[in-house]
Amino acid sequence: MSAPLPIVILTGAGISAESGLATFRDKDGLWEGHRVEDVACPDAFRRNPALVHRFYNLRRAGLSEVEPNAAHFALARLQHEYPGEVTLITQNVDDLHERAGSASVIHMHGELRKVRCDLCWRGREWEGDLDTETVCPFCNRAGGMRPDIVWFGEIPKFMERIGRALDRAGIFAAIGTSGHVYPAAGFVSMAAASGAETLEINNAGTAVSSHFDRHLTGPATVQVPVWVDDILNRFGK
Ligand code: OAD
């Protein structure tokens, strides 16, 4: 039996699609006539904060209507049972990895269930709605509260930690992500440069498919458990 190589996994909207959460680019990518990119950016928030709050309030509320699926559960099992290191990075702002039992999840694009105040920079977990009148629980001022989400034009979170994991990666897998948004779309090249074997799991080809060594094509709820079983079987799990 070979030593367990460090595994780095990147997930995108496709892993949550079968739980009932819409992806960004599969259909027309519009929300009530707005391009998602036009709602998810700092300019939109300055121009029309009520609209941006409504967009994220609906998404936050929608989390209670969905459940993790077999792909989320399989990755949680991998994290618990694999004898080596498993780093799980997600671009998703939902909490389905956590609810499936993943103890450590790097949310590089932020989280719907977290908010922060632009006036005092402090943040916390949040269940209800936000609006332009919401008072910050830390500085008691209104007008600064926003979803703790990385918008277009903002810097993704945890990039140093992600860079270190990609440097060490022996296996890199990208699951349910279209490869259109950087820096995440570049992780496959960074991992390959570190000598990692690279795998793409997706139900279709992506903008970066040609950069991967191997592909598992099909729904995440089918292909991710197959991949995880295959890895854990090698270690007698
Ligand atoms: P996309 O909507 O761009 O891509 C979803 C990918 O999942 C596509 O490649 C689909 O083919 C694939 N897919 C859909 N259903 C699937 C299924 N059941 N099984 C397997 N694959 C499936 O979503 P992301 O790549 O995650 O950023 O988008 C990246 C970022 O763009 C998001 O994090 C968000 C967005 O703008 C921010 O909000 C900053």
mmCIF file of C-alpha atoms and ligand atoms in Angstrom:
data_model
loop_
_atom_site.group_PDB
_atom_site.id
_atom_site.type_symbol
_atom_site.label_atom_id
_atom_site.label_comp_id
_atom_site.label_asym_id
_atom_site.label_seq_id
_atom_site.Cartn_x
_atom_site.Cartn_y
_atom_site.Cartn_z
ATOM 1 C CA MET A 1 0.000 0.000 0.000
ATOM 2 C CA SER A 2 1.428 3.394 -0.977
ATOM 3 C CA ALA A 3 1.645 6.331 1.461
ATOM 4 C CA PRO A 4 -1.420 8.588 1.384
ATOM 5 C CA LEU A 5 -0.826 11.577 -0.875
ATOM 6 C CA PRO A 6 -2.221 14.933 0.290
ATOM 7 C CA ILE A 7 -5.551 15.513 -1.486
ATOM 8 C CA VAL A 8 -6.868 18.984 -2.389
ATOM 9 C CA ILE A 9 -10.478 19.284 -3.557
ATOM 10 C CA LEU A 10 -12.131 22.325 -5.137
ATOM 11 C CA THR A 11 -15.918 22.325 -5.367
ATOM 12 C CA GLY A 12 -18.260 24.610 -7.282
ATOM 13 C CA ALA A 13 -21.970 25.139 -7.785
ATOM 14 C CA GLY A 14 -22.350 21.811 -9.644
ATOM 15 C CA ILE A 15 -21.906 19.827 -6.430
ATOM 16 C CA SER A 16 -24.957 21.507 -4.906
ATOM 17 C CA ALA A 17 -27.074 21.392 -8.097
ATOM 18 C CA GLU A 18 -28.676 18.056 -7.225
ATOM 19 C CA SER A 19 -29.596 19.460 -3.803
ATOM 20 C CA GLY A 20 -31.719 22.004 -5.664
ATOM 21 C CA LEU A 21 -29.448 25.077 -5.679
ATOM 22 C CA ALA A 22 -29.142 26.788 -9.057
ATOM 23 C CA THR A 23 -25.703 26.978 -10.654
ATOM 24 C CA PHE A 24 -24.424 30.264 -12.085
ATOM 25 C CA ARG A 25 -23.868 29.493 -15.742
ATOM 26 C CA ASP A 26 -25.937 26.441 -16.647
ATOM 27 C CA LYS A 27 -29.149 28.210 -17.639
ATOM 28 C CA ASP A 28 -29.429 31.868 -18.595
ATOM 29 C CA GLY A 29 -27.539 33.063 -15.511
ATOM 30 C CA LEU A 30 -30.151 35.734 -14.861
ATOM 31 C CA TRP A 31 -31.884 36.666 -11.623
ATOM 32 C CA GLU A 32 -35.060 38.701 -12.143
ATOM 33 C CA GLY A 33 -33.554 40.163 -15.292
ATOM 34 C CA HIS A 34 -30.173 41.000 -13.726
ATOM 35 C CA ARG A 35 -26.950 39.259 -14.656
ATOM 36 C CA VAL A 36 -25.690 37.574 -11.499
ATOM 37 C CA GLU A 37 -22.376 39.385 -11.929
ATOM 38 C CA ASP A 38 -24.275 42.691 -11.824
ATOM 39 C CA VAL A 39 -25.836 41.869 -8.475
ATOM 40 C CA ALA A 40 -22.746 40.276 -6.967
ATOM 41 C CA CYS A 41 -20.380 43.236 -7.101
ATOM 42 C CA PRO A 42 -19.469 46.236 -4.917
ATOM 43 C CA ASP A 43 -20.764 48.738 -7.507
ATOM 44 C CA ALA A 44 -24.205 47.137 -7.465
ATOM 45 C CA PHE A 45 -24.211 47.352 -3.666
ATOM 46 C CA ARG A 46 -23.355 51.062 -3.787
ATOM 47 C CA ARG A 47 -25.959 51.771 -6.485
ATOM 48 C CA ASN A 48 -28.802 49.651 -5.147
ATOM 49 C CA PRO A 49 -28.085 48.032 -1.752
ATOM 50 C CA ALA A 50 -31.742 47.027 -1.269
ATOM 51 C CA LEU A 51 -31.639 44.916 -4.425
ATOM 52 C CA VAL A 52 -28.381 43.217 -3.435
ATOM 53 C CA HIS A 53 -29.696 42.532 0.090
ATOM 54 C CA ARG A 54 -32.853 40.990 -1.402
ATOM 55 C CA PHE A 55 -30.782 38.748 -3.689
ATOM 56 C CA TYR A 56 -28.758 37.381 -0.747
ATOM 57 C CA ASN A 57 -31.695 37.307 1.704
ATOM 58 C CA LEU A 58 -33.523 34.985 -0.689
ATOM 59 C CA ARG A 59 -30.472 32.791 -1.021
ATOM 60 C CA ARG A 60 -29.850 32.677 2.748
ATOM 61 C CA ALA A 61 -33.496 31.778 3.401
ATOM 62 C CA GLY A 62 -33.351 29.152 0.649
ATOM 63 C CA LEU A 63 -30.659 27.208 2.514
ATOM 64 C CA SER A 64 -33.242 25.860 4.933
ATOM 65 C CA GLU A 65 -35.109 24.285 1.997
ATOM 66 C CA VAL A 66 -32.209 22.162 0.733
ATOM 67 C CA GLU A 67 -30.213 19.232 2.063
ATOM 68 C CA PRO A 68 -26.706 17.948 1.367
ATOM 69 C CA ASN A 69 -26.528 15.228 -1.281
ATOM 70 C CA ALA A 70 -24.498 12.047 -1.790
ATOM 71 C CA ALA A 71 -21.529 13.992 -3.175
ATOM 72 C CA HIS A 72 -21.268 16.212 -0.068
ATOM 73 C CA PHE A 73 -21.568 13.143 2.173
ATOM 74 C CA ALA A 74 -18.910 11.243 0.221
ATOM 75 C CA LEU A 75 -16.409 14.113 0.633
ATOM 76 C CA ALA A 76 -17.142 14.286 4.364
ATOM 77 C CA ARG A 77 -16.473 10.544 4.578
ATOM 78 C CA LEU A 78 -13.202 11.022 2.687
ATOM 79 C CA GLN A 79 -12.144 13.735 5.150
ATOM 80 C CA HIS A 80 -12.918 11.482 8.125
ATOM 81 C CA GLU A 81 -11.530 8.172 6.825
ATOM 82 C CA TYR A 82 -8.606 9.005 4.531
ATOM 83 C CA PRO A 83 -5.339 8.395 6.399
ATOM 84 C CA GLY A 84 -3.678 11.465 4.807
ATOM 85 C CA GLU A 85 -4.448 15.172 4.533
ATOM 86 C CA VAL A 86 -7.658 16.259 2.731
ATOM 87 C CA THR A 87 -8.097 19.988 2.067
ATOM 88 C CA LEU A 88 -11.616 20.923 0.972
ATOM 89 C CA ILE A 89 -11.900 24.302 -0.760
ATOM 90 C CA THR A 90 -15.285 25.475 -1.985
ATOM 91 C CA GLN A 91 -16.392 28.405 -4.102
ATOM 92 C CA ASN A 92 -19.907 27.807 -2.799
ATOM 93 C CA VAL A 93 -21.482 30.100 -0.260
ATOM 94 C CA ASP A 94 -23.965 27.459 0.920
ATOM 95 C CA ASP A 95 -23.345 25.344 4.029
ATOM 96 C CA LEU A 96 -24.012 21.907 2.540
ATOM 97 C CA HIS A 97 -20.468 20.588 3.064
ATOM 98 C CA GLU A 98 -20.689 21.422 6.772
ATOM 99 C CA ARG A 99 -24.172 19.925 7.083
ATOM 100 C CA ALA A 100 -22.890 16.719 5.462
ATOM 101 C CA GLY A 101 -20.281 16.465 8.235
ATOM 102 C CA SER A 102 -17.172 18.090 6.760
ATOM 103 C CA ALA A 103 -15.322 19.537 9.717
ATOM 104 C CA SER A 104 -12.955 21.787 7.806
ATOM 105 C CA VAL A 105 -14.141 23.717 4.739
ATOM 106 C CA ILE A 106 -12.318 26.660 3.160
ATOM 107 C CA HIS A 107 -14.981 29.035 1.801
ATOM 108 C CA MET A 108 -12.893 31.090 -0.610
ATOM 109 C CA HIS A 109 -15.928 33.112 -1.800
ATOM 110 C CA GLY A 110 -17.453 33.644 1.659
ATOM 111 C CA GLU A 111 -20.590 32.262 3.273
ATOM 112 C CA LEU A 112 -24.287 33.149 3.085
ATOM 113 C CA ARG A 113 -24.681 32.522 6.795
ATOM 114 C CA LYS A 114 -22.047 35.095 7.691
ATOM 115 C CA VAL A 115 -22.290 38.887 7.553
ATOM 116 C CA ARG A 116 -19.941 41.724 8.316
ATOM 117 C CA CYS A 117 -19.989 45.457 8.904
ATOM 118 C CA ASP A 118 -18.181 47.707 6.420
ATOM 119 C CA LEU A 119 -18.000 50.441 9.090
ATOM 120 C CA CYS A 120 -16.206 48.502 11.847
ATOM 121 C CA TRP A 121 -15.006 45.445 9.872
ATOM 122 C CA ARG A 122 -16.342 42.939 12.349
ATOM 123 C CA GLY A 123 -18.382 39.914 11.306
ATOM 124 C CA ARG A 124 -20.465 37.072 12.682
ATOM 125 C CA GLU A 125 -22.842 34.272 11.810
ATOM 126 C CA TRP A 126 -26.318 35.430 10.732
ATOM 127 C CA GLU A 127 -29.585 33.590 10.107
ATOM 128 C CA GLY A 128 -32.194 36.206 9.153
ATOM 129 C CA ASP A 129 -32.422 38.967 6.561
ATOM 130 C CA LEU A 130 -30.232 42.048 6.189
ATOM 131 C CA ASP A 131 -31.368 45.444 4.930
ATOM 132 C CA THR A 132 -29.999 48.951 4.665
ATOM 133 C CA GLU A 133 -31.331 49.759 8.173
ATOM 134 C CA THR A 134 -29.811 46.716 9.908
ATOM 135 C CA VAL A 135 -27.833 47.858 12.942
ATOM 136 C CA CYS A 136 -24.383 46.352 13.410
ATOM 137 C CA PRO A 137 -24.361 44.257 16.610
ATOM 138 C CA PHE A 138 -20.765 45.402 17.290
ATOM 139 C CA CYS A 139 -20.651 49.157 16.541
ATOM 140 C CA ASN A 140 -24.416 49.847 16.753
ATOM 141 C CA ARG A 141 -24.401 51.790 13.492
ATOM 142 C CA ALA A 142 -26.760 51.184 10.558
ATOM 143 C CA GLY A 143 -25.851 51.138 6.886
ATOM 144 C CA GLY A 144 -22.663 49.095 6.944
ATOM 145 C CA MET A 145 -23.950 45.547 7.162
ATOM 146 C CA ARG A 146 -23.348 43.315 4.149
ATOM 147 C CA PRO A 147 -23.195 39.622 3.335
ATOM 148 C CA ASP A 148 -19.721 38.184 3.987
ATOM 149 C CA ILE A 149 -19.473 37.149 0.347
ATOM 150 C CA VAL A 150 -16.602 37.802 -2.040
ATOM 151 C CA TRP A 151 -18.040 39.854 -4.890
ATOM 152 C CA PHE A 152 -16.631 40.276 -8.393
ATOM 153 C CA GLY A 153 -13.616 42.539 -8.139
ATOM 154 C CA GLU A 154 -12.891 41.553 -4.515
ATOM 155 C CA ILE A 155 -10.080 39.313 -3.349
ATOM 156 C CA PRO A 156 -10.990 35.706 -2.500
ATOM 157 C CA LYS A 157 -10.357 34.588 1.069
ATOM 158 C CA PHE A 158 -7.664 32.268 2.463
ATOM 159 C CA MET A 159 -5.431 32.471 -0.636
ATOM 160 C CA GLU A 160 -2.193 31.926 1.315
ATOM 161 C CA ARG A 161 -3.544 28.815 2.986
ATOM 162 C CA ILE A 162 -4.868 27.546 -0.364
ATOM 163 C CA GLY A 163 -1.507 28.219 -2.033
ATOM 164 C CA ARG A 164 0.294 26.180 0.635
ATOM 165 C CA ALA A 165 -2.138 23.265 0.204
ATOM 166 C CA LEU A 166 -1.729 23.340 -3.597
ATOM 167 C CA ASP A 167 2.069 23.313 -3.194
ATOM 168 C CA ARG A 168 1.808 20.071 -1.198
ATOM 169 C CA ALA A 169 -0.955 18.427 -3.247
ATOM 170 C CA GLY A 170 -0.441 14.886 -4.518
ATOM 171 C CA ILE A 171 -3.985 14.643 -5.886
ATOM 172 C CA PHE A 172 -6.129 17.589 -6.998
ATOM 173 C CA ALA A 173 -9.826 17.176 -7.838
ATOM 174 C CA ALA A 174 -12.177 19.876 -9.141
ATOM 175 C CA ILE A 175 -15.844 19.000 -8.783
ATOM 176 C CA GLY A 176 -18.801 20.795 -10.405
ATOM 177 C CA THR A 177 -17.039 24.000 -11.372
ATOM 178 C CA SER A 178 -17.019 25.543 -14.844
ATOM 179 C CA GLY A 179 -13.481 26.952 -14.736
ATOM 180 C CA HIS A 180 -14.573 30.450 -15.710
ATOM 181 C CA VAL A 181 -13.719 32.310 -12.499
ATOM 182 C CA TYR A 182 -10.122 32.948 -11.434
ATOM 183 C CA PRO A 183 -8.158 32.398 -9.272
ATOM 184 C CA ALA A 184 -10.021 29.101 -8.641
ATOM 185 C CA ALA A 185 -9.871 28.145 -12.326
ATOM 186 C CA GLY A 186 -6.065 28.317 -12.097
ATOM 187 C CA PHE A 187 -5.732 25.887 -9.180
ATOM 188 C CA VAL A 188 -5.440 22.881 -11.524
ATOM 189 C CA SER A 189 -2.339 24.386 -13.151
ATOM 190 C CA MET A 190 -0.835 25.277 -9.753
ATOM 191 C CA ALA A 191 -1.418 21.726 -8.477
ATOM 192 C CA ALA A 192 -0.041 20.186 -11.672
ATOM 193 C CA ALA A 193 3.064 22.362 -11.341
ATOM 194 C CA SER A 194 3.545 20.838 -7.864
ATOM 195 C CA GLY A 195 3.407 17.353 -9.414
ATOM 196 C CA ALA A 196 -0.166 16.495 -8.426
ATOM 197 C CA GLU A 197 -2.321 14.085 -10.385
ATOM 198 C CA THR A 198 -5.383 16.094 -11.480
ATOM 199 C CA LEU A 199 -8.993 14.939 -11.831
ATOM 200 C CA GLU A 200 -12.073 16.795 -13.020
ATOM 201 C CA ILE A 201 -15.530 15.572 -12.000
ATOM 202 C CA ASN A 202 -18.289 17.321 -13.928
ATOM 203 C CA ASN A 203 -21.380 16.451 -15.921
ATOM 204 C CA ALA A 204 -19.961 18.344 -18.927
ATOM 205 C CA GLY A 205 -16.719 19.704 -20.349
ATOM 206 C CA THR A 206 -15.431 22.955 -18.833
ATOM 207 C CA ALA A 207 -13.276 25.911 -19.827
ATOM 208 C CA VAL A 208 -10.247 24.181 -18.268
ATOM 209 C CA SER A 209 -10.960 20.485 -18.965
ATOM 210 C CA SER A 210 -7.849 20.146 -21.119
ATOM 211 C CA HIS A 211 -5.647 20.933 -18.099
ATOM 212 C CA PHE A 212 -6.708 17.790 -16.197
ATOM 213 C CA ASP A 213 -5.072 14.350 -16.405
ATOM 214 C CA ARG A 214 -8.324 12.493 -15.815
ATOM 215 C CA HIS A 215 -12.076 13.083 -16.037
ATOM 216 C CA LEU A 216 -15.093 11.461 -14.425
ATOM 217 C CA THR A 217 -18.093 12.629 -16.412
ATOM 218 C CA GLY A 218 -21.587 12.492 -14.940
ATOM 219 C CA PRO A 219 -23.671 13.768 -12.036
ATOM 220 C CA ALA A 220 -21.695 14.593 -8.902
ATOM 221 C CA THR A 221 -23.995 12.420 -6.749
ATOM 222 C CA VAL A 222 -22.875 9.393 -8.781
ATOM 223 C CA GLN A 223 -19.259 10.185 -9.671
ATOM 224 C CA VAL A 224 -18.014 11.630 -6.365
ATOM 225 C CA PRO A 225 -19.005 8.553 -4.271
ATOM 226 C CA VAL A 226 -17.393 6.315 -6.940
ATOM 227 C CA TRP A 227 -14.135 8.284 -6.711
ATOM 228 C CA VAL A 228 -14.157 8.369 -2.896
ATOM 229 C CA ASP A 229 -14.873 4.610 -2.657
ATOM 230 C CA ASP A 230 -12.012 3.945 -5.047
ATOM 231 C CA ILE A 231 -9.547 5.962 -2.938
ATOM 232 C CA LEU A 232 -10.673 4.582 0.414
ATOM 233 C CA ASN A 233 -10.677 0.982 -0.904
ATOM 234 C CA ARG A 234 -6.964 1.352 -1.574
ATOM 235 C CA PHE A 235 -6.509 1.913 2.166
ATOM 236 C CA GLY A 236 -8.817 -0.928 3.191
ATOM 237 C CA LYS A 237 -11.665 1.443 4.253
HETATM 238 P P1 OAD B 1 -20.886 27.513 -12.619
HETATM 239 O O1 OAD B 1 -22.361 27.705 -12.640
HETATM 240 O O2 OAD B 1 -20.056 28.422 -13.445
HETATM 241 O O3 OAD B 1 -20.545 26.030 -13.092
HETATM 242 C C1 OAD B 1 -21.190 24.903 -12.585
HETATM 243 C C2 OAD B 1 -20.525 23.675 -13.163
HETATM 244 O O4 OAD B 1 -21.126 22.534 -12.583
HETATM 245 C C3 OAD B 1 -20.676 23.524 -14.671
HETATM 246 O O5 OAD B 1 -19.422 23.155 -15.228
HETATM 247 C C4 OAD B 1 -21.687 22.388 -14.836
HETATM 248 O O6 OAD B 1 -21.426 21.617 -15.995
HETATM 249 C C5 OAD B 1 -21.425 21.587 -13.581
HETATM 250 N N1 OAD B 1 -22.585 20.836 -13.086
HETATM 251 C C6 OAD B 1 -23.886 21.221 -13.035
HETATM 252 N N2 OAD B 1 -24.642 20.283 -12.470
HETATM 253 C C7 OAD B 1 -23.807 19.258 -12.141
HETATM 254 C C8 OAD B 1 -23.994 17.991 -11.512
HETATM 255 N N3 OAD B 1 -25.184 17.575 -11.096
HETATM 256 N N4 OAD B 1 -22.914 17.187 -11.353
HETATM 257 C C9 OAD B 1 -21.674 17.594 -11.772
HETATM 258 N N5 OAD B 1 -21.447 18.777 -12.365
HETATM 259 C C10 OAD B 1 -22.489 19.612 -12.538
HETATM 260 O O7 OAD B 1 -20.439 27.529 -11.085
HETATM 261 P P2 OAD B 1 -18.980 27.736 -10.453
HETATM 262 O O8 OAD B 1 -17.929 27.170 -11.334
HETATM 263 O O9 OAD B 1 -19.051 27.267 -9.063
HETATM 264 O O10 OAD B 1 -18.502 33.421 -7.620
HETATM 265 O O11 OAD B 1 -18.879 29.301 -10.472
HETATM 266 C C11 OAD B 1 -17.734 29.890 -9.922
HETATM 267 C C12 OAD B 1 -18.069 31.211 -9.300
HETATM 268 O O12 OAD B 1 -18.759 32.033 -10.233
HETATM 269 C C13 OAD B 1 -19.008 31.161 -8.131
HETATM 270 O O13 OAD B 1 -18.394 30.820 -6.905
HETATM 271 C C14 OAD B 1 -19.542 32.543 -8.072
HETATM 272 C C15 OAD B 1 -19.831 32.714 -9.537
HETATM 273 O O14 OAD B 1 -19.935 33.965 -9.980
HETATM 274 C C16 OAD B 1 -18.803 34.450 -6.807
HETATM 275 O O15 OAD B 1 -19.929 34.669 -6.414
HETATM 276 C C17 OAD B 1 -17.614 35.280 -6.440
#
